[in-house]
Structure formats: structure tokens, C-alpha cells
Amino acid sequence: MDSKIYLSSPHMGGAEQNYVNEAFDTNWVAPLGPNVDGFEKSLESYLGNGNHVAALSSGTAAIHLALILLGVEKGDEVICQSMTFSASANPIVYLGATPIFVDSEPDTWNICPNYLEEAIKDRSSKGKKPKAIIAVHLYGMPYKVDAIKKISEKYEIPIVEDSAEALGSTYKGQKCGTFGDISILSFNGNKIITTSGGGALVSRYLKHKEKAIFLATQARDAAPHYQHSEIGYNYRLSNISAGIGRGQMEVLDSHVGLRRKMNEFYKVIFKNVTGVNVFSEPNSNYFSNHWLSCILVDSSECGFSSEDIRMAMGENNIECRPLWKPMHLQPIFERAPYYGGKTAESLFNIGLCLPSGSNLTDEEKVKINDVLIPFIDK
Ligand SMILES: *Cc1c(COP(=O)(O)O)cnc(C)c1O
């Protein structure tokens, strides 16, 4: 059998190993060193706008530290986009705070400004103003940045921008990862670039970077002995992983181009199929890295379901997956308050993620095409 075609697999550019070898040659095999500094600099110049970057062990760690920096404590409430990966919400619970989930809007599939405002008003009227808003750029598609920012400013609640899936995306020409009061990135194995595992915290304030690094390296006070006035974490990125990241930065833009080509590939395939919509930018303000290409399948119009496609692809060793299951529908978050209707739920019911890697070969695309054609010809 042919090798499996994945949704999104690591795609090395070539220079990664040089940086990793350099780390071995100089014995910088530690959670600090020249690659960590170099990777942070490279991300800082890529993101621009005077942003500061702290390289961390994961995107989840970055969200955890972001919430700590914003003062989230036990008993607080934090608003979070419901439709997302659980890692967006879990750090709220690590801190003993309560997640308040908010529905998506249909244009970008991300947090709905109207329900967000409703949630803020209602929680505040119950005596608890939310401490932060976690907004996510799902599948690389920027959320409604201006509308969300306006609400954040009106109610003076800071935004944690979860840009784990959106490095290389832009909104009105500005890079995702620069819109939050604090932003986070992920370099997990399935993301647009990878360090095998890793993440970053991004902020315009140098003091955020410094505090994040302090907390990520066990919160050691300035003393020759080990002294601690705060609880610390072991969240720094290793110099080996950061070496992979430096190499990946050299190919980031070309990989964004290739992911966007995969999106075009699916648009061509489904062009004349009523009932199938390939997820695309609502207008020219939005530029998605198309980390994953996704479709919505209305079976009443096209006669087949997203599950039919997923099964057929699976039989051919091609990975597809339903969209993120909204957090308010997850057993673990059953009791968490939710504001919204059925937008996220219906996206989950009819959506599907398709193989989207920047490393898919022409033969693999032919194979994907051949499985999809019988559906299209129906
Ligand atoms: C991957 C991801 C994360 C978590 O990042 P890790 O580096 O895997 O911890 C958080 N949020 C979203 C939306 C993600 O896709």
C-alpha cells in the first residue's frame, strides 16, 4: 500500500540540520543558547511592529503564561472562542479560572462579536467581569480583528490572540500574531512551521517577554543560590528545537504559498459542485495561510456528506478529519457557560479538513483527486 497521506505533516526546508549540528558542535544542548536567541530574533523581524518574542516549549505553555501575565487567578472568568482546539481553553482551567465559551460567526468561523458582547454584558451583570478574551484564527483564517478589538477596548478586557494556526496570515496587511494584548504561536509537528514541538509568546511590551522567560525558567530570583518568590514553570524552548525553527523560518513564506496552492487545488475540484464550499477569505482584508483547507458539505444539496468523503479517503489511506468540535459540546466543559446559537455546532456537523501540507507531491494530489472525482461526478 502507498504511504499514508496526512492532513499536515512536518516539511523541512534543508537548513534545519545545520543549525541543529551547530548546537551539537558547540554543546549548546540546553533550553537556552544561540538558536533560541536567533529564532526569537527571526520571529521578531518577521512579525515586525516592534514585537517581542519569547520562545517556549509549546503553544499551550504560551497561553498559560499569557493568562498569568494578564493576572488571571483562581475564581476568575475568561472568555474563549468555543470552536477551537482544547489547548486554547485548558490553561484557563490550569489556573482555577472558569472558561466562558462564545459561538462563532459564519464568515471566518471565529469568535462572534455580537455574542462576545452579550457574554461580557451578562457576566458583568452577574458580578464578574471577564479577565481576558481568547480569540483564535482557526485554520489560519483571521478572526474579525477590528470588531473584536473594538469590544475589547470598550470593555477594557485584554485579548489573548491564539495565532497557533495562523503564522503567515494577515488582516489588512498586518501579520497575525501581532493583534493581541498578548499573542501566541505554536510550532507543533502539524503546524505551518514546526520545531518538532514548541511555541512562542508575542507582545509589544518587552516586560511581557522578560516576565514570560522568567516564569518559563522556574522563576529564579537574582541571587547566587536558588531563591524563588513566585511559582515557576519549565516552559523554555530547547536550543535543539530552536535550531529546527531557525531553518523553518527560511521557508515559511514559500510554505504559506504552497498551502494556499492546496486551497486553490480544492477550489478547482469543487468548483461546479453545488452544496460543497471550500473555506475562503470573506474579502480582501483577510489573507489566510490556509494551514488546513476545509470544506462544508450540505448533503441535502449535493447528495453526499462530509463523513462519506472522510470514509472514502480513509479507505485509500488519506487522512481527513472533522472540524474542531466546539468546547461547549465537549464532555469536560459540559457545565461551562456558553453564549451563542448553533453556528459552531453546524460547522462541526458538516465540515471536513482535507490534506493540506506544503509537502504534498503531484502523485499524492492525483490520488486525492481520484478519490474525490466520483463524488463530484454524481
Ligand atoms: C496547536 C494549537 C494550540 C496548542 O499549541 P501546542 O504547541 O500544540 O501546545 C493552541 N491553539 C490552537 C488553536 C492550536 O491549533
XYZ file of C-alpha atoms and ligand atoms in Angstrom:
393
model
C 0.000 0.000 0.000
C 1.158 3.553 -0.699
C 2.326 5.574 2.268
C -0.354 7.472 4.129
C -1.292 10.992 3.079
C -1.601 13.178 6.181
C -3.617 16.313 6.857
C -0.456 18.236 7.686
C 2.975 16.780 8.262
C 6.384 18.330 9.008
C 8.116 19.802 5.951
C 11.812 20.524 6.390
C 13.471 23.130 4.218
C 17.054 21.858 4.423
C 18.874 24.338 6.664
C 17.362 22.965 9.889
C 20.025 20.301 10.329
C 22.856 22.810 10.002
C 21.523 24.754 12.973
C 20.998 21.546 14.947
C 24.527 20.329 14.105
C 25.909 23.671 15.203
C 24.173 23.201 18.546
C 25.831 19.777 18.938
C 29.237 21.032 17.785
C 29.187 23.822 20.371
C 27.468 21.692 23.054
C 24.511 24.059 23.365
C 22.212 21.130 24.170
C 20.066 23.027 26.648
C 16.862 25.071 26.952
C 18.842 28.200 26.046
C 21.564 29.143 23.577
C 22.264 30.865 20.257
C 19.474 29.090 18.370
C 16.868 30.195 20.912
C 18.069 33.809 20.620
C 18.351 33.539 16.832
C 14.881 32.007 16.444
C 13.341 34.756 18.602
C 15.105 37.464 16.544
C 13.948 35.875 13.338
C 10.318 35.785 14.535
C 10.585 39.363 15.811
C 11.736 40.659 12.459
C 9.131 38.561 10.610
C 6.248 39.849 12.749
C 7.554 43.432 12.805
C 5.676 46.261 14.569
C 8.212 46.226 17.400
C 7.016 42.917 18.796
C 8.990 40.895 21.306
C 9.032 37.092 21.238
C 9.726 34.523 23.975
C 10.334 31.021 22.578
C 8.593 28.383 24.689
C 8.102 24.636 24.834
C 4.574 24.747 23.362
C 1.711 26.964 22.306
C -0.240 25.664 25.289
C 2.537 26.862 27.629
C 2.392 30.249 25.879
C -1.367 30.566 26.534
C -0.832 29.525 30.163
C 1.834 32.215 30.669
C -0.202 34.818 28.742
C -3.102 34.350 31.161
C -0.750 34.605 34.150
C 0.750 37.831 32.741
C -2.763 39.247 32.392
C -3.447 38.489 36.036
C -5.883 35.592 35.676
C -6.339 33.848 39.017
C -8.444 31.226 40.721
C -12.144 32.087 40.571
C -11.795 34.454 37.580
C -13.701 34.064 34.338
C -12.053 34.043 30.911
C -13.941 34.213 27.615
C -12.832 31.747 24.956
C -13.924 31.016 21.397
C -15.837 27.740 21.649
C -14.852 26.399 18.259
C -11.150 25.667 18.680
C -8.648 23.058 19.807
C -8.897 22.259 23.527
C -5.419 23.735 24.107
C -6.935 27.228 23.723
C -9.139 26.645 26.771
C -7.263 24.208 29.019
C -4.855 26.793 30.519
C -7.885 28.692 31.889
C -8.633 25.610 33.957
C -4.958 25.116 34.949
C -5.317 28.457 36.747
C -8.541 27.532 38.533
C -10.492 30.036 36.431
C -13.732 29.325 34.550
C -13.987 29.348 30.750
C -16.969 31.191 29.267
C -17.498 29.920 25.738
C -18.723 32.019 22.828
C -20.097 30.905 19.445
C -18.534 31.549 16.024
C -19.789 33.720 13.180
C -20.160 32.132 9.728
C -17.712 34.360 7.756
C -14.441 33.399 9.447
C -15.731 30.599 11.744
C -14.150 32.545 14.620
C -15.499 34.303 17.716
C -18.730 36.201 17.009
C -18.576 39.889 18.028
C -22.298 40.024 18.905
C -22.269 37.010 21.190
C -18.953 38.181 22.644
C -20.525 41.461 23.695
C -23.600 39.658 25.031
C -21.347 37.391 27.109
C -19.383 40.322 28.547
C -22.561 42.215 29.474
C -24.214 39.198 31.059
C -21.171 38.038 33.035
C -20.567 41.603 34.243
C -24.203 41.949 35.320
C -23.749 38.749 37.334
C -20.910 40.473 39.169
C -17.892 39.088 37.341
C -16.222 40.998 34.546
C -14.206 38.545 32.429
C -10.427 38.916 32.820
C -9.454 38.135 29.223
C -10.769 37.152 25.789
C -9.120 34.263 23.935
C -9.738 34.722 20.200
C -8.472 32.198 17.646
C -7.611 32.393 13.929
C -8.964 28.944 13.004
C -7.240 27.091 10.185
C -5.241 30.271 9.508
C -8.292 32.464 8.857
C -8.025 35.774 10.750
C -10.899 36.484 13.129
C -12.815 39.767 12.760
C -9.891 41.717 14.179
C -11.377 45.248 14.139
C -14.751 44.234 15.594
C -13.198 42.133 18.377
C -10.616 44.800 19.208
C -13.351 47.436 19.460
C -15.219 45.356 22.037
C -12.017 44.605 23.944
C -11.287 48.348 24.157
C -14.862 49.328 25.005
C -14.985 46.987 27.998
C -11.254 47.170 28.768
C -10.725 43.420 28.622
C -7.418 42.303 27.080
C -7.184 39.856 24.171
C -5.067 36.724 24.090
C -4.667 36.165 20.368
C -4.337 32.436 19.694
C -2.363 32.518 16.449
C -1.208 28.896 16.751
C -2.595 28.096 13.300
C -2.063 31.469 11.648
C 1.637 32.326 11.349
C 1.921 33.887 7.886
C -1.723 35.053 7.738
C -2.564 38.758 7.648
C -5.521 41.058 8.332
C -5.479 44.372 6.436
C -1.826 43.653 5.660
C -0.770 43.221 9.292
C 0.550 39.865 10.439
C -1.478 37.558 12.660
C 0.355 37.116 15.931
C 0.546 40.898 16.415
C -3.094 41.709 17.245
C -3.421 40.561 20.834
C -2.506 42.345 24.039
C -0.533 39.126 24.184
C -0.351 36.696 21.244
C 0.783 33.114 20.980
C 2.218 30.872 18.262
C 2.648 27.096 18.038
C 5.376 25.083 16.324
C 3.888 21.657 16.945
C 4.584 18.964 14.347
C 1.373 19.605 12.409
C 1.577 23.402 12.240
C 2.650 25.639 9.347
C 6.234 25.509 10.607
C 7.480 23.157 13.298
C 10.272 22.848 15.827
C 9.048 19.248 16.466
C 7.275 20.815 19.440
C 7.337 24.399 20.597
C 5.551 27.700 20.864
C 6.032 31.392 21.477
C 4.565 34.299 23.387
C 4.445 37.596 21.488
C 3.918 41.096 22.872
C 4.703 44.714 22.085
C 5.917 45.052 25.656
C 9.445 43.955 26.429
C 8.394 43.419 30.039
C 5.953 40.702 28.901
C 8.770 38.860 27.155
C 11.063 39.198 30.145
C 8.409 38.057 32.607
C 7.451 35.125 30.368
C 11.079 33.968 30.207
C 11.428 34.413 33.971
C 8.358 32.264 34.644
C 9.355 29.736 31.957
C 12.733 29.146 33.611
C 11.495 28.299 37.124
C 11.090 31.899 38.354
C 14.580 32.218 39.812
C 15.237 35.426 41.713
C 18.524 37.260 41.104
C 20.666 35.504 43.698
C 23.672 33.147 43.541
C 21.649 30.423 45.272
C 18.262 29.150 44.133
C 15.700 31.571 45.508
C 12.064 31.880 44.490
C 9.399 34.460 45.287
C 6.962 33.120 42.683
C 5.850 29.757 41.301
C 7.808 28.952 38.166
C 7.475 26.651 35.176
C 9.819 24.687 32.930
C 8.494 26.069 29.649
C 11.556 27.322 27.716
C 12.269 26.025 24.196
C 15.350 23.844 23.792
C 18.269 25.090 21.709
C 17.985 21.942 19.533
C 14.308 22.600 18.737
C 15.027 26.283 18.146
C 17.624 25.236 15.553
C 14.873 23.484 13.605
C 12.805 26.662 13.965
C 15.563 28.848 12.501
C 15.720 26.632 9.444
C 11.931 26.641 9.130
C 11.803 30.453 9.172
C 13.813 30.422 5.938
C 10.990 28.567 4.161
C 7.932 29.960 5.973
C 6.745 32.244 3.185
C 7.222 29.627 0.496
C 5.315 27.097 2.623
C 2.459 29.582 3.038
C 2.382 29.870 -0.764
C 2.223 26.080 -1.111
C -0.589 25.743 1.459
C -2.535 28.412 -0.399
C -1.995 26.428 -3.609
C -3.578 23.397 -1.903
C -6.612 25.572 -1.189
C -6.755 26.511 -4.889
C -6.432 22.828 -5.770
C -9.620 22.045 -3.819
C -11.419 25.096 -5.185
C -10.844 23.811 -8.710
C -12.041 20.308 -7.799
C -15.261 21.513 -6.155
C -15.874 24.459 -8.486
C -19.092 23.146 -10.022
C -20.408 21.173 -7.072
C -23.483 22.769 -5.512
C -23.540 22.156 -1.782
C -19.766 22.000 -1.285
C -17.969 25.164 -0.205
C -14.221 25.468 0.170
C -13.437 27.720 3.164
C -12.092 31.013 1.761
C -11.427 34.583 2.807
C -14.641 36.658 3.140
C -12.967 39.672 1.475
C -9.585 41.154 0.588
C -8.928 42.358 4.167
C -8.256 38.736 5.014
C -5.246 36.706 3.904
C -5.189 33.153 5.261
C -2.129 30.917 5.313
C -4.698 28.142 4.710
C -2.933 25.999 7.278
C -5.683 23.483 6.652
C -8.060 23.527 3.718
C -11.597 22.791 4.828
C -14.936 22.223 3.125
C -18.553 22.467 4.205
C -20.741 19.775 2.699
C -24.501 20.335 2.526
C -25.718 16.783 1.841
C -29.248 17.935 1.040
C -27.828 19.786 -1.955
C -25.040 17.502 -3.151
C -26.286 14.053 -2.095
C -23.245 13.055 -0.048
C -21.938 14.049 3.366
C -18.589 15.115 4.748
C -18.500 11.750 6.519
C -18.942 9.948 3.162
C -15.838 11.763 1.873
C -13.880 11.083 5.056
C -14.666 7.342 4.830
C -13.761 7.100 1.135
C -10.499 8.936 1.738
C -9.737 6.737 4.750
C -10.164 3.603 2.641
C -7.440 4.993 0.404
C -5.117 5.785 3.282
C -5.763 9.517 3.025
C -6.337 11.352 6.286
C -9.301 13.728 6.635
C -10.814 14.964 9.858
C -13.976 16.741 11.014
C -13.554 20.364 12.113
C -12.713 21.153 15.745
C -15.557 20.019 17.956
C -16.746 23.117 19.858
C -15.686 23.256 23.500
C -19.231 23.826 24.793
C -20.117 20.398 23.340
C -17.163 18.626 24.977
C -17.931 16.375 27.954
C -15.224 18.047 30.061
C -16.757 21.520 29.570
C -20.414 20.462 29.883
C -21.015 22.804 32.816
C -19.212 25.860 31.419
C -21.416 28.845 30.486
C -21.998 29.319 26.759
C -23.200 32.308 24.753
C -24.367 31.757 21.216
C -26.550 29.777 18.880
C -25.796 26.857 16.610
C -23.191 28.278 14.207
C -20.170 26.419 15.587
C -22.223 23.283 16.071
C -23.483 23.222 12.498
C -19.995 23.960 11.118
C -18.784 20.962 13.107
C -21.603 18.807 11.742
C -20.939 19.447 8.059
C -17.261 20.439 7.912
C -14.189 18.467 6.926
C -10.424 19.174 6.916
C -8.572 17.884 3.862
C -4.870 17.070 3.339
C -3.199 20.471 3.198
C 0.545 20.047 3.698
C 3.069 22.174 1.839
C 4.904 18.915 1.058
C 2.187 17.061 -0.892
C 3.562 15.685 -4.148
C 1.913 15.746 -7.572
C 1.275 11.982 -7.308
C -0.413 12.472 -3.949
C -2.595 15.210 -5.395
C -3.605 12.882 -8.228
C -4.514 10.245 -5.659
C -6.637 12.726 -3.695
C -8.266 13.947 -6.887
C -9.098 10.379 -7.944
C -10.944 9.699 -4.689
C -12.894 12.953 -4.896
C -13.900 12.718 -8.578
C -16.628 10.059 -8.110
C -18.331 12.377 -5.594
C -18.133 15.323 -7.935
C -19.467 13.402 -10.932
C -22.591 12.296 -9.085
C -1.970 23.669 18.164
C -2.843 24.646 18.831
C -2.586 25.083 20.144
C -1.561 24.486 21.026
O -0.270 24.514 20.588
P 0.779 23.390 21.084
O 2.075 23.932 20.604
O 0.380 22.110 20.415
O 0.693 23.315 22.566
C -3.406 26.066 20.668
N -4.422 26.575 19.975
C -4.719 26.158 18.733
C -5.854 26.792 18.016
C -3.951 25.171 18.127
O -4.272 24.738 16.896
